[in-house]
């Protein structure tokens, strides 16, 4: 699929170029495909993060029970996940 930038889309002149409509649709299809890919990637990363969170909780429970309170541990994991999610979704 052809990659059009936002500048390319602005340069398309529908009156002077009879195929401009098709080019614009192709460009929009490309961007939709890219956004779907990004959303799938975010879902996969979220699943991996949730699995890592579970594994970390299990490790802490086995290695150092009582060393960290459960609420502190979960809050730290949530803060890290939210920070990571903010970076990915920017």
PDB file as gemmi writes it, atoms N, CA and C in Angstrom:
CRYST1    1.000    1.000    1.000  90.00  90.00  90.00 P 1                      
ATOM      1  N   UNK A   1       0.834  -1.176   0.000  1.00  0.00           N  
ATOM      2  CA  UNK A   1       0.000   0.000   0.000  1.00  0.00           C  
ATOM      3  C   UNK A   1       0.886   1.249   0.000  1.00  0.00           C  
ATOM      4  N   UNK A   2       0.448   2.264  -0.679  1.00  0.00           N  
ATOM      5  CA  UNK A   2       1.218   3.495  -0.812  1.00  0.00           C  
ATOM      6  C   UNK A   2       1.144   4.300   0.472  1.00  0.00           C  
ATOM      7  N   UNK A   3       2.261   4.895   0.850  1.00  0.00           N  
ATOM      8  CA  UNK A   3       2.323   5.701   2.068  1.00  0.00           C  
ATOM      9  C   UNK A   3       2.226   7.176   1.696  1.00  0.00           C  
ATOM     10  N   UNK A   4       1.146   7.848   2.105  1.00  0.00           N  
ATOM     11  CA  UNK A   4       0.970   9.273   1.882  1.00  0.00           C  
ATOM     12  C   UNK A   4       1.084   9.997   3.214  1.00  0.00           C  
ATOM     13  N   UNK A   5       1.817  11.085   3.216  1.00  0.00           N  
ATOM     14  CA  UNK A   5       1.905  11.901   4.417  1.00  0.00           C  
ATOM     15  C   UNK A   5       0.743  12.891   4.425  1.00  0.00           C  
ATOM     16  N   UNK A   6       0.595  13.595   5.529  1.00  0.00           N  
ATOM     17  CA  UNK A   6      -0.455  14.622   5.611  1.00  0.00           C  
ATOM     18  C   UNK A   6      -0.213  15.707   4.565  1.00  0.00           C  
ATOM     19  N   UNK A   7       1.059  16.053   4.325  1.00  0.00           N  
ATOM     20  CA  UNK A   7       1.382  17.057   3.304  1.00  0.00           C  
ATOM     21  C   UNK A   7       0.968  16.581   1.917  1.00  0.00           C  
ATOM     22  N   UNK A   8       1.169  15.281   1.640  1.00  0.00           N  
ATOM     23  CA  UNK A   8       0.756  14.731   0.348  1.00  0.00           C  
ATOM     24  C   UNK A   8      -0.747  14.874   0.164  1.00  0.00           C  
ATOM     25  N   UNK A   9      -1.484  14.602   1.230  1.00  0.00           N  
ATOM     26  CA  UNK A   9      -2.945  14.714   1.136  1.00  0.00           C  
ATOM     27  C   UNK A   9      -3.373  16.152   0.859  1.00  0.00           C  
ATOM     28  N   UNK A  10      -2.673  17.109   1.448  1.00  0.00           N  
ATOM     29  CA  UNK A  10      -3.021  18.508   1.217  1.00  0.00           C  
ATOM     30  C   UNK A  10      -2.710  18.938  -0.215  1.00  0.00           C  
ATOM     31  N   UNK A  11      -1.710  18.332  -0.836  1.00  0.00           N  
ATOM     32  CA  UNK A  11      -1.311  18.691  -2.201  1.00  0.00           C  
ATOM     33  C   UNK A  11      -2.251  18.128  -3.257  1.00  0.00           C  
ATOM     34  N   UNK A  12      -3.053  17.152  -2.889  1.00  0.00           N  
ATOM     35  CA  UNK A  12      -3.950  16.541  -3.871  1.00  0.00           C  
ATOM     36  C   UNK A  12      -5.023  17.553  -4.261  1.00  0.00           C  
ATOM     37  N   UNK A  13      -5.145  17.786  -5.568  1.00  0.00           N  
ATOM     38  CA  UNK A  13      -6.121  18.744  -6.087  1.00  0.00           C  
ATOM     39  C   UNK A  13      -7.184  17.960  -6.839  1.00  0.00           C  
ATOM     40  N   UNK A  14      -8.371  17.859  -6.277  1.00  0.00           N  
ATOM     41  CA  UNK A  14      -9.432  17.029  -6.844  1.00  0.00           C  
ATOM     42  C   UNK A  14      -9.859  17.530  -8.227  1.00  0.00           C  
ATOM     43  N   UNK A  15      -9.876  18.818  -8.449  1.00  0.00           N  
ATOM     44  CA  UNK A  15     -10.332  19.366  -9.731  1.00  0.00           C  
ATOM     45  C   UNK A  15      -9.334  19.042 -10.846  1.00  0.00           C  
ATOM     46  N   UNK A  16      -8.034  19.231 -10.592  1.00  0.00           N  
ATOM     47  CA  UNK A  16      -7.024  19.031 -11.629  1.00  0.00           C  
ATOM     48  C   UNK A  16      -6.596  17.577 -11.800  1.00  0.00           C  
ATOM     49  N   UNK A  17      -6.874  16.754 -10.823  1.00  0.00           N  
ATOM     50  CA  UNK A  17      -6.447  15.359 -10.870  1.00  0.00           C  
ATOM     51  C   UNK A  17      -7.657  14.450 -10.682  1.00  0.00           C  
ATOM     52  N   UNK A  18      -8.142  13.844 -11.778  1.00  0.00           N  
ATOM     53  CA  UNK A  18      -9.357  13.016 -11.672  1.00  0.00           C  
ATOM     54  C   UNK A  18      -9.199  11.814 -10.751  1.00  0.00           C  
ATOM     55  N   UNK A  19      -7.972  11.355 -10.524  1.00  0.00           N  
ATOM     56  CA  UNK A  19      -7.764  10.185  -9.667  1.00  0.00           C  
ATOM     57  C   UNK A  19      -7.457  10.565  -8.218  1.00  0.00           C  
ATOM     58  N   UNK A  20      -7.542  11.843  -7.914  1.00  0.00           N  
ATOM     59  CA  UNK A  20      -7.208  12.310  -6.565  1.00  0.00           C  
ATOM     60  C   UNK A  20      -8.115  11.678  -5.515  1.00  0.00           C  
ATOM     61  N   UNK A  21      -9.384  11.495  -5.847  1.00  0.00           N  
ATOM     62  CA  UNK A  21     -10.308  10.887  -4.891  1.00  0.00           C  
ATOM     63  C   UNK A  21      -9.831   9.493  -4.503  1.00  0.00           C  
ATOM     64  N   UNK A  22      -9.418   8.696  -5.493  1.00  0.00           N  
ATOM     65  CA  UNK A  22      -8.908   7.355  -5.212  1.00  0.00           C  
ATOM     66  C   UNK A  22      -7.614   7.401  -4.406  1.00  0.00           C  
ATOM     67  N   UNK A  23      -6.749   8.364  -4.712  1.00  0.00           N  
ATOM     68  CA  UNK A  23      -5.499   8.507  -3.963  1.00  0.00           C  
ATOM     69  C   UNK A  23      -5.789   8.860  -2.509  1.00  0.00           C  
ATOM     70  N   UNK A  24      -6.761   9.751  -2.300  1.00  0.00           N  
ATOM     71  CA  UNK A  24      -7.110  10.145  -0.934  1.00  0.00           C  
ATOM     72  C   UNK A  24      -7.682   8.956  -0.166  1.00  0.00           C  
ATOM     73  N   UNK A  25      -8.530   8.171  -0.840  1.00  0.00           N  
ATOM     74  CA  UNK A  25      -9.095   6.986  -0.180  1.00  0.00           C  
ATOM     75  C   UNK A  25      -8.012   5.965   0.133  1.00  0.00           C  
ATOM     76  N   UNK A  26      -7.060   5.803  -0.773  1.00  0.00           N  
ATOM     77  CA  UNK A  26      -5.947   4.889  -0.537  1.00  0.00           C  
ATOM     78  C   UNK A  26      -5.133   5.349   0.667  1.00  0.00           C  
ATOM     79  N   UNK A  27      -4.882   6.641   0.743  1.00  0.00           N  
ATOM     80  CA  UNK A  27      -4.130   7.184   1.869  1.00  0.00           C  
ATOM     81  C   UNK A  27      -4.891   6.992   3.175  1.00  0.00           C  
ATOM     82  N   UNK A  28      -6.188   7.236   3.154  1.00  0.00           N  
ATOM     83  CA  UNK A  28      -6.998   7.060   4.365  1.00  0.00           C  
ATOM     84  C   UNK A  28      -7.038   5.591   4.779  1.00  0.00           C  
ATOM     85  N   UNK A  29      -7.147   4.697   3.795  1.00  0.00           N  
ATOM     86  CA  UNK A  29      -7.103   3.265   4.105  1.00  0.00           C  
ATOM     87  C   UNK A  29      -5.802   2.902   4.781  1.00  0.00           C  
ATOM     88  N   UNK A  30      -4.698   3.470   4.282  1.00  0.00           N  
ATOM     89  CA  UNK A  30      -3.386   3.208   4.867  1.00  0.00           C  
ATOM     90  C   UNK A  30      -3.350   3.656   6.328  1.00  0.00           C  
ATOM     91  N   UNK A  31      -3.829   4.870   6.594  1.00  0.00           N  
ATOM     92  CA  UNK A  31      -3.791   5.386   7.969  1.00  0.00           C  
ATOM     93  C   UNK A  31      -4.712   4.578   8.889  1.00  0.00           C  
ATOM     94  N   UNK A  32      -5.863   4.138   8.371  1.00  0.00           N  
ATOM     95  CA  UNK A  32      -6.756   3.293   9.174  1.00  0.00           C  
ATOM     96  C   UNK A  32      -6.055   1.978   9.514  1.00  0.00           C  
ATOM     97  N   UNK A  33      -5.393   1.397   8.511  1.00  0.00           N  
ATOM     98  CA  UNK A  33      -4.646   0.153   8.756  1.00  0.00           C  
ATOM     99  C   UNK A  33      -3.577   0.364   9.820  1.00  0.00           C  
ATOM    100  N   UNK A  34      -2.872   1.486   9.741  1.00  0.00           N  
ATOM    101  CA  UNK A  34      -1.827   1.775  10.716  1.00  0.00           C  
ATOM    102  C   UNK A  34      -2.399   1.944  12.124  1.00  0.00           C  
ATOM    103  N   UNK A  35      -3.532   2.632  12.233  1.00  0.00           N  
ATOM    104  CA  UNK A  35      -4.149   2.832  13.541  1.00  0.00           C  
ATOM    105  C   UNK A  35      -4.644   1.501  14.114  1.00  0.00           C  
ATOM    106  N   UNK A  36      -5.200   0.638  13.262  1.00  0.00           N  
ATOM    107  CA  UNK A  36      -5.631  -0.682  13.732  1.00  0.00           C  
ATOM    108  C   UNK A  36      -4.435  -1.481  14.235  1.00  0.00           C  
ATOM    109  N   UNK A  37      -3.327  -1.392  13.520  1.00  0.00           N  
ATOM    110  CA  UNK A  37      -2.117  -2.094  13.945  1.00  0.00           C  
ATOM    111  C   UNK A  37      -1.644  -1.570  15.302  1.00  0.00           C  
ATOM    112  N   UNK A  38      -1.649  -0.256  15.467  1.00  0.00           N  
ATOM    113  CA  UNK A  38      -1.215   0.354  16.731  1.00  0.00           C  
ATOM    114  C   UNK A  38      -2.120  -0.095  17.877  1.00  0.00           C  
ATOM    115  N   UNK A  39      -3.430  -0.107  17.649  1.00  0.00           N  
ATOM    116  CA  UNK A  39      -4.362  -0.544  18.691  1.00  0.00           C  
ATOM    117  C   UNK A  39      -4.153  -2.017  19.049  1.00  0.00           C  
ATOM    118  N   UNK A  40      -3.901  -2.856  18.037  1.00  0.00           N  
ATOM    119  CA  UNK A  40      -3.604  -4.262  18.317  1.00  0.00           C  
ATOM    120  C   UNK A  40      -2.331  -4.396  19.142  1.00  0.00           C  
ATOM    121  N   UNK A  41      -1.337  -3.591  18.815  1.00  0.00           N  
ATOM    122  CA  UNK A  41      -0.059  -3.606  19.536  1.00  0.00           C  
ATOM    123  C   UNK A  41      -0.257  -3.177  20.988  1.00  0.00           C  
ATOM    124  N   UNK A  42      -1.069  -2.137  21.201  1.00  0.00           N  
ATOM    125  CA  UNK A  42      -1.342  -1.658  22.558  1.00  0.00           C  
ATOM    126  C   UNK A  42      -2.036  -2.753  23.361  1.00  0.00           C  
ATOM    127  N   UNK A  43      -3.006  -3.439  22.740  1.00  0.00           N  
ATOM    128  CA  UNK A  43      -3.689  -4.540  23.435  1.00  0.00           C  
ATOM    129  C   UNK A  43      -2.709  -5.645  23.807  1.00  0.00           C  
ATOM    130  N   UNK A  44      -1.798  -5.972  22.893  1.00  0.00           N  
ATOM    131  CA  UNK A  44      -0.813  -7.016  23.177  1.00  0.00           C  
ATOM    132  C   UNK A  44       0.111  -6.579  24.319  1.00  0.00           C  
ATOM    133  N   UNK A  45       0.550  -5.332  24.282  1.00  0.00           N  
ATOM    134  CA  UNK A  45       1.423  -4.810  25.339  1.00  0.00           C  
ATOM    135  C   UNK A  45       0.685  -4.810  26.672  1.00  0.00           C  
ATOM    136  N   UNK A  46      -0.601  -4.433  26.646  1.00  0.00           N  
ATOM    137  CA  UNK A  46      -1.401  -4.436  27.876  1.00  0.00           C  
ATOM    138  C   UNK A  46      -1.491  -5.846  28.450  1.00  0.00           C  
ATOM    139  N   UNK A  47      -1.752  -6.839  27.577  1.00  0.00           N  
ATOM    140  CA  UNK A  47      -1.816  -8.228  28.036  1.00  0.00           C  
ATOM    141  C   UNK A  47      -0.488  -8.670  28.634  1.00  0.00           C  
ATOM    142  N   UNK A  48       0.616  -8.296  27.975  1.00  0.00           N  
ATOM    143  CA  UNK A  48       1.935  -8.654  28.483  1.00  0.00           C  
ATOM    144  C   UNK A  48       2.195  -7.975  29.837  1.00  0.00           C  
ATOM    145  N   UNK A  49       1.760  -6.726  29.970  1.00  0.00           N  
ATOM    146  CA  UNK A  49       1.947  -6.009  31.226  1.00  0.00           C  
ATOM    147  C   UNK A  49       1.129  -6.635  32.351  1.00  0.00           C  
ATOM    148  N   UNK A  50      -0.094  -7.043  32.042  1.00  0.00           N  
ATOM    149  CA  UNK A  50      -0.924  -7.691  33.059  1.00  0.00           C  
ATOM    150  C   UNK A  50      -0.322  -9.024  33.487  1.00  0.00           C  
ATOM    151  N   UNK A  51       0.231  -9.767  32.517  1.00  0.00           N  
ATOM    152  CA  UNK A  51       0.888 -11.024  32.860  1.00  0.00           C  
ATOM    153  C   UNK A  51       2.131 -10.771  33.715  1.00  0.00           C  
ATOM    154  N   UNK A  52       2.891  -9.733  33.353  1.00  0.00           N  
ATOM    155  CA  UNK A  52       4.079  -9.388  34.140  1.00  0.00           C  
ATOM    156  C   UNK A  52       3.682  -8.962  35.553  1.00  0.00           C  
ATOM    157  N   UNK A  53       2.587  -8.223  35.653  1.00  0.00           N  
ATOM    158  CA  UNK A  53       2.099  -7.799  36.971  1.00  0.00           C  
ATOM    159  C   UNK A  53       1.765  -9.015  37.824  1.00  0.00           C  
ATOM    160  N   UNK A  54       1.047  -9.959  37.252  1.00  0.00           N  
ATOM    161  CA  UNK A  54       0.680 -11.177  37.982  1.00  0.00           C  
ATOM    162  C   UNK A  54       1.935 -11.929  38.421  1.00  0.00           C  
ATOM    163  N   UNK A  55       2.892 -12.082  37.486  1.00  0.00           N  
ATOM    164  CA  UNK A  55       4.135 -12.782  37.812  1.00  0.00           C  
ATOM    165  C   UNK A  55       4.911 -12.071  38.917  1.00  0.00           C  
ATOM    166  N   UNK A  56       4.924 -10.730  38.872  1.00  0.00           N  
ATOM    167  CA  UNK A  56       5.625  -9.979  39.907  1.00  0.00           C  
ATOM    168  C   UNK A  56       4.947 -10.173  41.265  1.00  0.00           C  
ATOM    169  N   UNK A  57       3.624 -10.141  41.277  1.00  0.00           N  
ATOM    170  CA  UNK A  57       2.898 -10.349  42.529  1.00  0.00           C  
ATOM    171  C   UNK A  57       3.216 -11.725  43.108  1.00  0.00           C  
ATOM    172  N   UNK A  58       3.256 -12.726  42.235  1.00  0.00           N  
ATOM    173  CA  UNK A  58       3.562 -14.082  42.698  1.00  0.00           C  
ATOM    174  C   UNK A  58       4.989 -14.183  43.220  1.00  0.00           C  
ATOM    175  N   UNK A  59       5.922 -13.544  42.542  1.00  0.00           N  
ATOM    176  CA  UNK A  59       7.325 -13.569  42.966  1.00  0.00           C  
ATOM    177  C   UNK A  59       7.504 -12.883  44.309  1.00  0.00           C  
ATOM    178  N   UNK A  60       6.873 -11.717  44.461  1.00  0.00           N  
ATOM    179  CA  UNK A  60       6.990 -10.988  45.732  1.00  0.00           C  
ATOM    180  C   UNK A  60       6.373 -11.820  46.855  1.00  0.00           C  
ATOM    181  N   UNK A  61       5.239 -12.439  46.584  1.00  0.00           N  
ATOM    182  CA  UNK A  61       4.581 -13.252  47.614  1.00  0.00           C  
ATOM    183  C   UNK A  61       5.455 -14.429  48.044  1.00  0.00           C  
ATOM    184  N   UNK A  62       6.199 -15.013  47.107  1.00  0.00           N  
ATOM    185  CA  UNK A  62       7.057 -16.156  47.426  1.00  0.00           C  
ATOM    186  C   UNK A  62       8.369 -15.731  48.088  1.00  0.00           C  
ATOM    187  N   UNK A  63       8.993 -14.660  47.563  1.00  0.00           N  
ATOM    188  CA  UNK A  63      10.326 -14.283  48.011  1.00  0.00           C  
ATOM    189  C   UNK A  63      10.329 -13.451  49.279  1.00  0.00           C  
ATOM    190  N   UNK A  64       9.377 -12.542  49.375  1.00  0.00           N  
ATOM    191  CA  UNK A  64       9.417 -11.615  50.499  1.00  0.00           C  
ATOM    192  C   UNK A  64       8.023 -11.357  51.046  1.00  0.00           C  
ATOM    193  N   UNK A  65       7.365 -12.391  51.547  1.00  0.00           N  
ATOM    194  CA  UNK A  65       6.031 -12.134  52.097  1.00  0.00           C  
ATOM    195  C   UNK A  65       6.141 -11.196  53.297  1.00  0.00           C  
ATOM    196  N   UNK A  66       5.322 -10.193  53.312  1.00  0.00           N  
ATOM    197  CA  UNK A  66       5.328  -9.242  54.410  1.00  0.00           C  
ATOM    198  C   UNK A  66       6.336  -8.125  54.253  1.00  0.00           C  
ATOM    199  N   UNK A  67       7.280  -8.236  53.313  1.00  0.00           N  
ATOM    200  CA  UNK A  67       8.279  -7.179  53.133  1.00  0.00           C  
ATOM    201  C   UNK A  67       7.626  -5.919  52.565  1.00  0.00           C  
ATOM    202  N   UNK A  68       6.779  -6.088  51.570  1.00  0.00           N  
ATOM    203  CA  UNK A  68       6.019  -4.974  51.016  1.00  0.00           C  
ATOM    204  C   UNK A  68       4.547  -5.256  51.247  1.00  0.00           C  
ATOM    205  N   UNK A  69       3.842  -4.249  51.666  1.00  0.00           N  
ATOM    206  CA  UNK A  69       2.405  -4.456  51.817  1.00  0.00           C  
ATOM    207  C   UNK A  69       1.804  -4.644  50.433  1.00  0.00           C  
ATOM    208  N   UNK A  70       0.750  -5.412  50.349  1.00  0.00           N  
ATOM    209  CA  UNK A  70       0.135  -5.696  49.057  1.00  0.00           C  
ATOM    210  C   UNK A  70      -0.368  -4.419  48.389  1.00  0.00           C  
ATOM    211  N   UNK A  71      -0.945  -3.507  49.170  1.00  0.00           N  
ATOM    212  CA  UNK A  71      -1.473  -2.279  48.578  1.00  0.00           C  
ATOM    213  C   UNK A  71      -0.348  -1.427  47.998  1.00  0.00           C  
ATOM    214  N   UNK A  72       0.795  -1.361  48.662  1.00  0.00           N  
ATOM    215  CA  UNK A  72       1.924  -0.595  48.136  1.00  0.00           C  
ATOM    216  C   UNK A  72       2.427  -1.237  46.849  1.00  0.00           C  
ATOM    217  N   UNK A  73       2.562  -2.551  46.863  1.00  0.00           N  
ATOM    218  CA  UNK A  73       3.046  -3.279  45.693  1.00  0.00           C  
ATOM    219  C   UNK A  73       2.130  -3.054  44.485  1.00  0.00           C  
ATOM    220  N   UNK A  74       0.832  -3.189  44.667  1.00  0.00           N  
ATOM    221  CA  UNK A  74      -0.106  -3.002  43.567  1.00  0.00           C  
ATOM    222  C   UNK A  74      -0.119  -1.560  43.079  1.00  0.00           C  
ATOM    223  N   UNK A  75      -0.009  -0.602  43.994  1.00  0.00           N  
ATOM    224  CA  UNK A  75       0.008   0.804  43.607  1.00  0.00           C  
ATOM    225  C   UNK A  75       1.250   1.100  42.766  1.00  0.00           C  
ATOM    226  N   UNK A  76       2.380   0.546  43.146  1.00  0.00           N  
ATOM    227  CA  UNK A  76       3.611   0.763  42.391  1.00  0.00           C  
ATOM    228  C   UNK A  76       3.490   0.162  40.982  1.00  0.00           C  
ATOM    229  N   UNK A  77       2.929  -1.020  40.901  1.00  0.00           N  
ATOM    230  CA  UNK A  77       2.741  -1.650  39.590  1.00  0.00           C  
ATOM    231  C   UNK A  77       1.771  -0.831  38.751  1.00  0.00           C  
ATOM    232  N   UNK A  78       0.673  -0.373  39.349  1.00  0.00           N  
ATOM    233  CA  UNK A  78      -0.294   0.443  38.621  1.00  0.00           C  
ATOM    234  C   UNK A  78       0.336   1.735  38.124  1.00  0.00           C  
ATOM    235  N   UNK A  79       1.136   2.400  38.965  1.00  0.00           N  
ATOM    236  CA  UNK A  79       1.804   3.634  38.557  1.00  0.00           C  
ATOM    237  C   UNK A  79       2.740   3.386  37.378  1.00  0.00           C  
ATOM    238  N   UNK A  80       3.499   2.301  37.440  1.00  0.00           N  
ATOM    239  CA  UNK A  80       4.414   1.960  36.353  1.00  0.00           C  
ATOM    240  C   UNK A  80       3.646   1.662  35.078  1.00  0.00           C  
ATOM    241  N   UNK A  81       2.563   0.905  35.193  1.00  0.00           N  
ATOM    242  CA  UNK A  81       1.761   0.571  34.019  1.00  0.00           C  
ATOM    243  C   UNK A  81       1.136   1.822  33.416  1.00  0.00           C  
ATOM    244  N   UNK A  82       0.599   2.708  34.241  1.00  0.00           N  
ATOM    245  CA  UNK A  82      -0.012   3.933  33.732  1.00  0.00           C  
ATOM    246  C   UNK A  82       1.023   4.815  33.036  1.00  0.00           C  
ATOM    247  N   UNK A  83       2.227   4.878  33.602  1.00  0.00           N  
ATOM    248  CA  UNK A  83       3.307   5.655  32.990  1.00  0.00           C  
ATOM    249  C   UNK A  83       3.652   5.070  31.622  1.00  0.00           C  
ATOM    250  N   UNK A  84       3.795   3.752  31.552  1.00  0.00           N  
ATOM    251  CA  UNK A  84       4.110   3.077  30.297  1.00  0.00           C  
ATOM    252  C   UNK A  84       2.993   3.283  29.280  1.00  0.00           C  
ATOM    253  N   UNK A  85       1.757   3.159  29.713  1.00  0.00           N  
ATOM    254  CA  UNK A  85       0.608   3.329  28.828  1.00  0.00           C  
ATOM    255  C   UNK A  85       0.570   4.755  28.263  1.00  0.00           C  
ATOM    256  N   UNK A  86       0.890   5.746  29.103  1.00  0.00           N  
ATOM    257  CA  UNK A  86       0.903   7.136  28.640  1.00  0.00           C  
ATOM    258  C   UNK A  86       1.957   7.349  27.560  1.00  0.00           C  
ATOM    259  N   UNK A  87       3.109   6.717  27.719  1.00  0.00           N  
ATOM    260  CA  UNK A  87       4.174   6.844  26.714  1.00  0.00           C  
ATOM    261  C   UNK A  87       3.733   6.213  25.398  1.00  0.00           C  
ATOM    262  N   UNK A  88       3.138   5.043  25.471  1.00  0.00           N  
ATOM    263  CA  UNK A  88       2.742   4.314  24.261  1.00  0.00           C  
ATOM    264  C   UNK A  88       1.620   5.031  23.522  1.00  0.00           C  
ATOM    265  N   UNK A  89       0.690   5.630  24.245  1.00  0.00           N  
ATOM    266  CA  UNK A  89      -0.478   6.225  23.593  1.00  0.00           C  
ATOM    267  C   UNK A  89      -0.270   7.678  23.187  1.00  0.00           C  
ATOM    268  N   UNK A  90       0.910   8.220  23.387  1.00  0.00           N  
ATOM    269  CA  UNK A  90       1.151   9.616  22.969  1.00  0.00           C  
ATOM    270  C   UNK A  90       1.193   9.737  21.473  1.00  0.00           C  
TER     271      UNK A  90                                                      
END                                                                             
